[in-house]
Coordinates of C-alpha atoms and ligand atoms in Angstrom, one line a residue:
M1 CA -18.5 25.5 -17.0
E2 CA -19.6 21.9 -17.5
T3 CA -19.1 20.0 -14.3
A4 CA -18.6 16.3 -13.9
E5 CA -18.6 13.6 -11.2
L6 CA -16.2 10.7 -10.8
I7 CA -16.9 7.3 -9.3
L8 CA -14.2 5.7 -7.1
I9 CA -14.2 2.1 -6.2
P10 CA -11.4 1.5 -3.6
L11 CA -10.6 -1.7 -1.9
P12 CA -11.8 -1.2 1.7
E13 CA -8.4 -1.8 3.3
T14 CA -6.6 1.0 5.2
G15 CA -3.6 1.3 2.8
H16 CA -5.8 1.4 -0.3
L17 CA -8.5 3.7 1.2
L18 CA -6.2 6.4 2.5
S19 CA -4.6 7.2 -0.8
S20 CA -7.7 6.6 -3.0
I21 CA -9.8 9.1 -1.0
E22 CA -6.9 11.6 -0.9
F23 CA -6.5 11.3 -4.6
G24 CA -10.3 12.1 -5.1
K25 CA -9.9 15.2 -2.9
R26 CA -6.8 16.3 -4.8
L27 CA -8.7 16.0 -8.2
M28 CA -11.5 18.2 -6.9
D29 CA -9.1 20.8 -5.6
L30 CA -7.1 20.9 -8.8
D31 CA -10.0 21.3 -11.2
R32 CA -13.3 22.8 -10.2
R33 CA -15.0 21.0 -13.1
I34 CA -14.7 17.8 -11.0
C35 CA -17.4 18.9 -8.6
A36 CA -18.2 15.6 -6.9
I37 CA -16.8 12.2 -6.1
T38 CA -18.9 9.2 -5.3
I39 CA -17.3 6.3 -3.5
L40 CA -18.8 2.9 -3.7
S41 CA -17.9 1.2 -0.4
M42 CA -17.9 -2.5 0.0
K43 CA -17.6 -4.2 3.4
L44 CA -14.6 -6.5 3.8
P45 CA -15.2 -8.8 6.7
Y46 CA -11.6 -8.3 8.0
A47 CA -9.6 -5.0 8.0
P48 CA -11.4 -3.6 11.1
H49 CA -9.7 -0.3 11.1
A50 CA -10.7 0.5 7.5
Y51 CA -14.4 1.4 8.2
A52 CA -13.5 3.9 10.9
S53 CA -10.9 5.4 8.5
M54 CA -13.4 5.6 5.6
A55 CA -16.0 7.4 7.7
A56 CA -13.5 9.8 9.3
L57 CA -11.9 10.7 5.9
T58 CA -15.1 11.5 4.1
A59 CA -17.2 13.0 7.0
S60 CA -15.8 16.6 6.7
E61 CA -15.9 16.6 2.8
P62 CA -19.4 17.5 1.5
R63 CA -18.2 16.9 -2.1
I64 CA -17.7 13.2 -1.4
R65 CA -20.7 11.0 -1.3
L66 CA -20.3 7.5 0.2
I67 CA -22.6 4.8 -1.1
S68 CA -22.4 1.6 1.0
L69 CA -23.1 -1.5 -1.0
P70 CA -25.3 -4.2 0.7
E71 CA -23.2 -6.7 2.7
I72 CA -22.9 -9.9 0.7
H73 CA -24.5 -12.9 2.5
D74 CA -22.1 -15.5 1.2
P75 CA -18.5 -14.0 1.6
P76 CA -15.6 -16.3 0.8
P77 CA -14.6 -18.5 3.7
I78 CA -12.2 -16.6 6.0
K79 CA -9.9 -19.6 5.9
L80 CA -9.2 -18.7 2.3
L81 CA -7.9 -15.3 3.5
E82 CA -5.2 -17.1 5.6
T83 CA -4.0 -19.4 2.8
S84 CA -4.7 -17.3 -0.3
S85 CA -5.4 -13.7 0.4
E86 CA -5.4 -12.5 -3.2
A87 CA -7.9 -15.2 -4.1
Y88 CA -10.0 -14.2 -1.2
I89 CA -10.1 -10.6 -2.3
Y90 CA -10.7 -11.5 -5.9
D91 CA -13.7 -13.8 -4.9
F92 CA -15.0 -11.1 -2.6
I93 CA -15.1 -8.6 -5.5
Q94 CA -16.7 -11.1 -7.8
K95 CA -19.4 -11.6 -5.3
N96 CA -20.0 -7.9 -5.2
I97 CA -20.4 -7.6 -9.0
P98 CA -24.2 -7.9 -9.1
S99 CA -24.7 -5.0 -6.6
L100 CA -21.9 -3.0 -8.3
R101 CA -23.7 -3.4 -11.6
K102 CA -27.0 -2.3 -10.2
T103 CA -25.6 0.7 -8.3
L104 CA -23.5 1.9 -11.2
T105 CA -26.3 1.6 -13.7
D106 CA -28.6 3.6 -11.4
L107 CA -26.0 6.3 -11.0
V108 CA -25.4 6.7 -14.7
V109 CA -29.1 6.6 -15.7
S110 CA -30.2 9.0 -13.0
P111 CA -27.1 11.0 -11.9
Q112 CA -27.0 13.1 -8.8
D113 CA -28.2 16.7 -9.5
S114 CA -28.0 15.9 -13.2
V115 CA -24.2 16.1 -13.1
R116 CA -22.6 14.0 -15.7
V117 CA -20.6 10.9 -14.6
A118 CA -17.3 11.2 -16.4
G119 CA -15.7 7.9 -15.5
L120 CA -14.6 5.3 -13.0
V121 CA -11.4 5.1 -11.0
L122 CA -10.9 1.6 -9.7
D123 CA -8.6 -0.2 -7.3
F124 CA -6.6 -2.8 -9.2
F125 CA -8.4 -5.6 -7.4
C126 CA -11.7 -4.2 -8.9
V127 CA -10.8 -4.5 -12.6
S128 CA -13.7 -7.0 -13.2
V129 CA -15.8 -3.8 -13.1
F130 CA -14.4 -2.9 -16.6
D131 CA -17.2 -5.0 -18.1
I132 CA -19.9 -3.0 -16.3
A133 CA -18.2 0.2 -17.3
R134 CA -18.4 -0.8 -20.9
E135 CA -22.1 -1.7 -20.6
V136 CA -22.8 1.8 -19.3
N137 CA -20.4 3.4 -21.7
L138 CA -18.0 4.9 -19.1
P139 CA -14.1 5.0 -19.4
S140 CA -12.4 3.2 -16.5
Y141 CA -8.9 3.9 -15.0
I142 CA -6.9 1.9 -12.5
F143 CA -5.7 3.7 -9.4
L144 CA -2.7 1.6 -8.5
T145 CA -2.0 2.0 -4.7
S146 CA 1.5 0.4 -5.4
N147 CA 4.4 1.4 -7.6
F148 CA 5.7 0.9 -11.2
G149 CA 7.8 -2.1 -10.1
F150 CA 4.6 -3.9 -9.1
L151 CA 2.9 -2.8 -12.3
G152 CA 5.8 -4.4 -14.2
F153 CA 5.1 -7.6 -12.3
M154 CA 1.4 -7.5 -13.1
Q155 CA 2.3 -7.0 -16.8
H156 CA 4.8 -9.8 -16.7
L157 CA 2.7 -12.5 -15.0
P158 CA 0.1 -13.1 -17.8
K159 CA 3.0 -13.3 -20.3
R160 CA 4.8 -15.9 -18.2
H161 CA 1.5 -17.7 -17.8
R162 CA 1.2 -18.2 -21.5
V163 CA 4.4 -20.1 -21.5
T164 CA 4.2 -21.7 -18.1
P165 CA 0.5 -22.0 -17.1
S166 CA 0.8 -22.8 -13.5
E167 CA 1.8 -21.3 -10.1
F168 CA 5.5 -21.0 -9.2
A169 CA 7.0 -24.1 -7.8
D170 CA 8.2 -24.1 -4.2
D171 CA 11.7 -25.1 -5.4
S172 CA 11.9 -22.2 -7.9
R173 CA 12.3 -19.5 -5.2
E174 CA 15.9 -18.8 -6.1
D175 CA 15.1 -18.5 -9.8
E176 CA 15.7 -15.1 -11.2
L177 CA 13.2 -13.4 -13.6
L178 CA 13.7 -10.8 -16.2
I179 CA 11.0 -8.2 -15.6
P180 CA 11.6 -5.2 -17.8
S181 CA 10.5 -2.6 -15.3
F182 CA 13.4 -3.7 -13.1
E183 CA 17.1 -3.1 -14.0
N184 CA 18.1 -6.2 -12.0
R185 CA 16.9 -9.7 -12.3
V186 CA 14.2 -10.4 -9.8
P187 CA 14.4 -13.5 -7.6
A188 CA 11.1 -15.4 -7.5
K189 CA 11.2 -15.3 -3.7
V190 CA 10.6 -11.6 -3.6
L191 CA 7.4 -11.8 -5.7
P192 CA 4.1 -11.6 -3.9
A193 CA 3.9 -14.9 -1.9
G194 CA 0.6 -15.6 -3.7
V195 CA 2.4 -16.7 -6.8
F196 CA 3.4 -19.9 -5.0
D197 CA -0.3 -20.7 -4.1
R198 CA -2.5 -22.0 -6.9
R199 CA -5.6 -20.0 -6.1
S200 CA -3.9 -16.7 -5.5
Y201 CA -1.7 -17.2 -8.5
E202 CA -4.8 -17.7 -10.7
A203 CA -6.4 -14.5 -9.2
L204 CA -3.2 -12.5 -9.9
V205 CA -3.1 -13.7 -13.5
E206 CA -6.8 -12.9 -14.0
L207 CA -6.2 -9.4 -12.7
G208 CA -3.0 -8.9 -14.7
E209 CA -4.8 -10.0 -17.9
K210 CA -7.5 -7.4 -17.3
F211 CA -5.1 -4.4 -16.8
P212 CA -4.8 -3.6 -20.5
G213 CA -8.6 -3.0 -20.6
A214 CA -8.0 0.2 -18.6
K215 CA -8.2 3.6 -20.4
G216 CA -5.2 4.6 -18.3
I217 CA -3.3 3.5 -15.2
L218 CA -2.7 6.0 -12.4
V219 CA 0.3 5.0 -10.2
N220 CA 0.8 6.3 -6.8
S221 CA 4.5 6.9 -7.4
F222 CA 6.7 9.5 -9.1
S223 CA 9.1 9.6 -12.0
E224 CA 12.1 10.8 -10.0
L225 CA 11.7 7.8 -7.6
E226 CA 11.4 5.0 -10.2
P227 CA 13.0 6.5 -13.4
H228 CA 13.8 3.2 -15.1
A229 CA 10.4 1.7 -14.6
V230 CA 8.5 4.9 -15.5
E231 CA 10.7 5.3 -18.6
Y232 CA 9.9 1.7 -19.6
F233 CA 6.1 2.2 -19.3
S234 CA 6.3 5.6 -21.1
R235 CA 7.6 3.9 -24.2
G236 CA 3.9 3.1 -25.0
R237 CA 4.2 -0.5 -25.9
D238 CA 0.8 -2.2 -26.3
Y239 CA -0.3 -1.1 -22.8
P240 CA -2.6 1.7 -21.5
P241 CA -1.0 5.1 -20.8
V242 CA 0.5 5.4 -17.3
Y243 CA 0.2 8.4 -15.1
P244 CA 2.8 8.8 -12.3
I245 CA 0.7 10.9 -9.9
G246 CA 2.2 10.4 -6.5
P247 CA 3.1 10.5 -3.8
I248 CA -0.5 10.8 -2.7
L249 CA -0.3 10.8 1.0
N250 CA -2.9 11.3 3.6
I251 CA -1.1 13.5 6.0
K252 CA -3.6 15.9 7.6
N253 CA -6.5 15.0 9.9
R254 CA -5.7 11.3 9.7
P255 CA -7.7 8.9 11.8
N256 CA -5.9 6.8 14.4
P257 CA -8.3 4.0 15.0
G258 CA -7.4 2.0 18.2
L259 CA -5.5 4.8 19.8
T260 CA -7.0 7.0 22.5
T261 CA -6.3 10.7 22.6
A262 CA -4.4 10.2 25.9
Q263 CA -2.1 7.5 24.3
H264 CA -1.6 9.7 21.3
E265 CA -0.6 12.7 23.4
E266 CA 1.7 10.6 25.5
I267 CA 3.6 9.3 22.4
M268 CA 4.0 12.8 21.0
R269 CA 5.1 14.3 24.3
W270 CA 7.6 11.6 24.8
L271 CA 9.0 12.2 21.3
D272 CA 9.3 15.9 22.0
D273 CA 11.7 15.0 24.9
Q274 CA 14.1 12.9 22.7
P275 CA 17.3 14.1 21.0
E276 CA 17.2 14.7 17.2
S277 CA 17.2 11.5 15.0
S278 CA 17.6 9.3 18.0
V279 CA 14.4 7.3 17.9
L280 CA 13.8 4.1 16.0
F281 CA 10.2 3.6 14.9
L282 CA 9.0 0.0 14.3
C283 CA 5.6 -0.5 12.6
F284 CA 4.3 -3.3 10.4
G285 CA 1.3 -1.9 8.7
S286 CA -2.4 -2.2 9.3
M287 CA -2.2 -6.0 9.2
G288 CA 1.3 -7.1 10.3
V289 CA 0.9 -9.7 13.0
F290 CA 3.8 -11.5 14.7
G291 CA 3.9 -14.6 16.9
T292 CA 5.3 -14.3 20.4
P293 CA 8.7 -15.8 19.7
Q294 CA 9.4 -13.2 17.0
I295 CA 8.2 -10.4 19.2
R296 CA 10.6 -11.6 21.9
E297 CA 13.4 -11.6 19.4
I298 CA 12.6 -7.9 18.4
A299 CA 12.4 -7.0 22.1
H300 CA 15.8 -8.6 22.7
A301 CA 17.3 -6.6 19.8
L302 CA 15.9 -3.4 21.2
E303 CA 17.6 -4.1 24.5
L304 CA 20.9 -5.1 22.9
S305 CA 21.0 -2.1 20.6
G306 CA 20.0 0.4 23.3
F307 CA 18.1 2.7 20.8
R308 CA 15.1 4.6 22.0
F309 CA 12.1 3.4 20.1
I310 CA 8.3 3.5 19.4
W311 CA 7.0 0.1 18.5
A312 CA 3.5 -0.7 17.2
I313 CA 2.8 -4.3 18.0
R314 CA -0.1 -6.3 16.7
T315 CA -0.7 -9.8 17.9
H316 CA -4.1 -10.4 16.2
L317 CA -5.7 -9.2 13.0
T318 CA -9.2 -8.6 14.3
E319 CA -9.1 -8.5 18.1
S320 CA -7.3 -5.7 19.8
S321 CA -5.2 -6.7 22.8
D322 CA -2.8 -5.0 25.1
P323 CA 0.5 -4.9 23.3
H324 CA 2.4 -5.0 26.6
E325 CA 1.2 -8.5 27.2
A326 CA 3.3 -9.7 24.2
L327 CA 6.5 -8.4 25.7
P328 CA 8.9 -10.8 27.6
E329 CA 8.9 -10.4 31.3
G330 CA 11.5 -7.9 32.6
F331 CA 11.8 -6.2 29.2
M332 CA 14.1 -3.2 29.7
G333 CA 13.8 -1.3 26.4
R334 CA 13.9 2.5 26.4
G335 CA 10.7 3.4 24.6
I336 CA 7.0 3.1 24.0
V337 CA 4.8 0.2 22.7
C338 CA 1.4 0.7 21.3
S339 CA -1.1 -1.3 19.2
W340 CA -1.6 1.5 16.6
A341 CA 0.9 4.3 16.0
P342 CA 0.2 7.8 14.7
Q343 CA 2.7 6.9 11.9
V344 CA 2.7 10.1 9.9
E345 CA 3.2 12.3 12.9
I346 CA 6.0 10.1 14.2
L347 CA 7.8 10.1 10.8
A348 CA 7.4 13.9 10.6
H349 CA 9.0 14.4 14.1
K350 CA 12.6 15.5 14.2
A351 CA 13.4 12.9 16.9
T352 CA 12.7 10.0 14.6
G353 CA 15.9 8.7 13.0
G354 CA 15.0 5.4 11.3
F355 CA 12.0 3.2 10.5
V356 CA 11.8 -0.6 10.6
S357 CA 9.0 -1.1 8.2
H358 CA 6.9 -3.9 6.6
C359 CA 7.4 -1.9 3.3
G360 CA 3.7 -1.3 2.5
W361 CA 3.8 1.3 -0.3
N362 CA 2.1 4.0 1.8
S363 CA 4.6 3.5 4.6
I364 CA 7.5 3.7 2.2
Q365 CA 6.3 6.9 0.6
E366 CA 5.5 8.5 3.9
S367 CA 8.9 7.8 5.2
L368 CA 10.6 9.1 2.0
W369 CA 8.5 12.2 2.2
Y370 CA 9.9 13.0 5.7
G371 CA 13.4 11.8 4.8
V372 CA 13.5 8.9 7.3
P373 CA 15.4 5.9 6.1
I374 CA 13.9 2.4 6.3
A375 CA 15.1 -1.0 7.3
T376 CA 13.1 -3.5 5.3
W377 CA 11.0 -6.3 7.0
P378 CA 8.3 -7.2 4.5
M379 CA 5.3 -9.2 5.7
Y380 CA 2.6 -9.7 3.1
A381 CA 1.1 -8.6 -0.3
E382 CA 3.7 -7.1 -2.6
Q383 CA 6.0 -5.9 0.2
Q384 CA 8.8 -8.2 -0.6
L385 CA 9.0 -6.8 -4.1
N386 CA 8.9 -3.2 -2.6
A387 CA 11.7 -4.1 -0.3
F388 CA 13.8 -5.5 -3.1
E389 CA 13.2 -2.4 -5.2
M390 CA 14.1 -0.1 -2.3
V391 CA 17.3 -2.0 -1.4
R392 CA 18.6 -3.4 -4.7
E393 CA 17.2 -1.2 -7.4
L394 CA 17.2 2.2 -5.7
G395 CA 19.7 2.0 -2.8
L396 CA 17.2 3.8 -0.7
A397 CA 16.8 1.3 2.3
V398 CA 18.8 -0.9 4.6
E399 CA 18.1 -4.6 4.4
I400 CA 16.8 -6.7 7.3
R401 CA 15.1 -9.1 5.0
L402 CA 13.7 -9.0 1.5
D403 CA 11.9 -12.3 1.4
Y404 CA 10.4 -12.7 4.9
V405 CA 6.7 -13.7 4.7
A406 CA 4.3 -13.2 7.6
D407 CA 2.8 -16.3 9.0
G408 CA 0.0 -14.7 11.0
D409 CA 0.3 -15.3 14.8
R410 CA 1.7 -18.8 14.1
V411 CA 5.3 -19.4 14.8
S412 CA 7.2 -18.5 11.6
P413 CA 9.8 -21.1 10.6
D414 CA 11.8 -18.2 9.3
M415 CA 12.6 -16.2 12.4
V416 CA 14.6 -13.0 12.2
T417 CA 17.2 -13.2 15.0
A418 CA 18.0 -10.4 17.4
D419 CA 21.5 -10.3 16.0
E420 CA 20.3 -9.7 12.5
I421 CA 18.0 -6.9 13.7
V422 CA 20.7 -5.2 15.7
R423 CA 23.2 -5.3 12.8
A424 CA 20.7 -3.7 10.5
V425 CA 19.3 -1.0 12.8
R426 CA 22.9 0.1 13.8
S427 CA 23.6 0.6 10.1
L428 CA 20.2 2.3 9.6
M429 CA 20.8 4.8 12.5
D430 CA 24.4 5.6 11.5
G431 CA 24.4 9.2 10.6
D432 CA 27.1 8.6 7.9
N433 CA 25.2 5.9 6.1
P434 CA 24.9 7.1 2.5
V435 CA 21.3 5.8 2.3
R436 CA 20.4 8.6 4.7
K437 CA 21.7 11.2 2.2
K438 CA 19.9 9.6 -0.7
V439 CA 16.6 9.5 1.2
G440 CA 17.0 13.2 1.9
E441 CA 17.4 13.9 -1.8
I442 CA 14.4 11.8 -2.7
S443 CA 12.3 13.6 0.0
K444 CA 13.0 16.9 -1.8
A445 CA 12.2 15.3 -5.2
A446 CA 8.9 14.0 -3.9
R447 CA 7.8 17.4 -2.7
R448 CA 8.8 18.9 -6.1
A449 CA 6.9 16.2 -8.0
V450 CA 3.5 17.2 -6.4
S451 CA 4.1 20.9 -6.4
D452 CA 2.9 23.3 -9.1
G453 CA 4.7 22.4 -12.4
G454 CA 6.1 19.2 -10.9
S455 CA 6.1 15.8 -12.8
S456 CA 3.2 14.3 -10.8
S457 CA 1.1 17.5 -11.0
A458 CA 1.6 17.5 -14.8
A459 CA 0.6 13.9 -15.1
T460 CA -2.5 14.5 -12.9
G461 CA -3.4 17.4 -15.3
D462 CA -3.0 15.0 -18.3
F463 CA -5.3 12.5 -16.6
I464 CA -8.0 15.1 -15.8
R465 CA -8.0 16.3 -19.5
D466 CA -8.3 12.7 -20.6
I467 CA -11.2 11.7 -18.3
L468 CA -13.1 14.9 -18.9
G469 CA -12.7 14.4 -22.6
D470 CA -10.8 17.7 -23.4
G471 CA -8.9 17.8 -26.6
L472 CA -11.0 15.1 -28.2
Ligands
UDP1 N1 -0.7 3.1 9.8 C1 -0.6 3.9 10.9 N2 -0.4 3.3 12.1 C2 -0.2 2.0 12.3 C3 -0.2 1.2 11.1 C4 -0.4 1.7 9.9 O1 -0.8 5.1 10.8 O2 0.0 1.5 13.4 C5 -0.9 3.7 8.5 C6 0.4 4.0 7.7 O3 0.8 5.4 8.0 C7 0.0 3.9 6.3 C8 -1.1 2.8 6.3 O4 -1.6 2.8 7.7 O5 -0.6 5.1 5.8 C9 -0.7 1.5 5.9 O6 -0.5 1.4 4.6 P1 0.7 0.6 3.9 O7 0.5 0.7 2.4 O8 2.0 1.0 4.4 O9 0.5 -0.9 4.5 P2 -0.8 -1.9 4.6 O10 -1.4 -1.6 5.9 O11 -1.7 -1.5 3.5 O12 -0.2 -3.2 4.5

């Protein structure tokens, strides 16, 4: 049996890492010919939780080798991250290209234990590596940590750019776009906020222009969830083949950076004592930071609605602080606040009845997997588009907002009021809400998709055959 190794280059942010590493493990479990995965690890100066997660996720897996690239000495200015996060990440990857070139060339010229390197699987932010892959004669595939709706946006953006070569104007937020992977017209205000910023817009266009250079695009989603978009991409129009291989979820032995064992146990014990489907879970991803006035408004909503809750509050991106300090004096809510939540365990618990989420794609798929309906409160990246797709396209979520954009710990001009929150969470927790039933059905479909003979398992098999060169 000829064996092969794959090289993975994930973006070192929690949401991207969890699913990329899990996918690597799944490939090795599915086909013994893939005997090793090498992960090239870059060091992003922010995303403090990501390093701990990367180490924890790979430590117990001898088939995964982690190669840390040298830290770059001239990272993009951190100010750029605040104004233009996509441009920051794009520049960061560009600055890593020389060391990526050296490392990849060395790996291909002198492979580990003489095992052949079969190809590269890259985060979509790393598509500049295609050029290096061509130099060393390796096929490269994108592993998209988001969904087919977002892929449609990345296909659409370069086309629009040919006609209108500039970022979106601030006064075009209400304009509606025809993006073929969506059945509905998409308002500009739910596109990633970067399209309104010149530098991020340029970065997104550059990335989108490179997508067709992939040999294939693996998407962490499944056909039954996004039938229209998957059908659109499967019609094979001048674009690489797509593989719906999700949901790839990191469920077992997941690290909880920033949470002590005692806090973790306290949360789970408390949940055990709550009635079925009675608890509202609020969590805004690995980087969702609110200012104090917005936190007060959420606290007020929790008091007014009276629901039991678990609420992960982050007030700074890089420093950890006591989340209780952010609460208004005399807060009378019936629940637990923490700075990092064991999200998957909470969603899996029968006491959890609804999830107020920032709509990161991992969070959405985790909650669908466990059949917990979401109320949408997008913050950053492509979360507004995810929220739009969940509410308007698929009828799988309750709307708090579709177009909210996080403004770090500054005071957002666009505050969500306690009344709005109360209205949405009452609807979310209502046992008769049809969204709840639909989510239950999709939960079953998700499990079928990744089981033997399911749609995502079949697509993963197709990808393995392609990258190993079977049937050539
Ligand atoms: N997560 C968690 N606890 C937290 C915040 C996040 O376990 O307090 C996990 C969550 O389960 C998910 C990931 O971190 O797997 C976040 O990924 P997602 O794509 O939802 O959002 P991102 O953080 O990338 O914006």
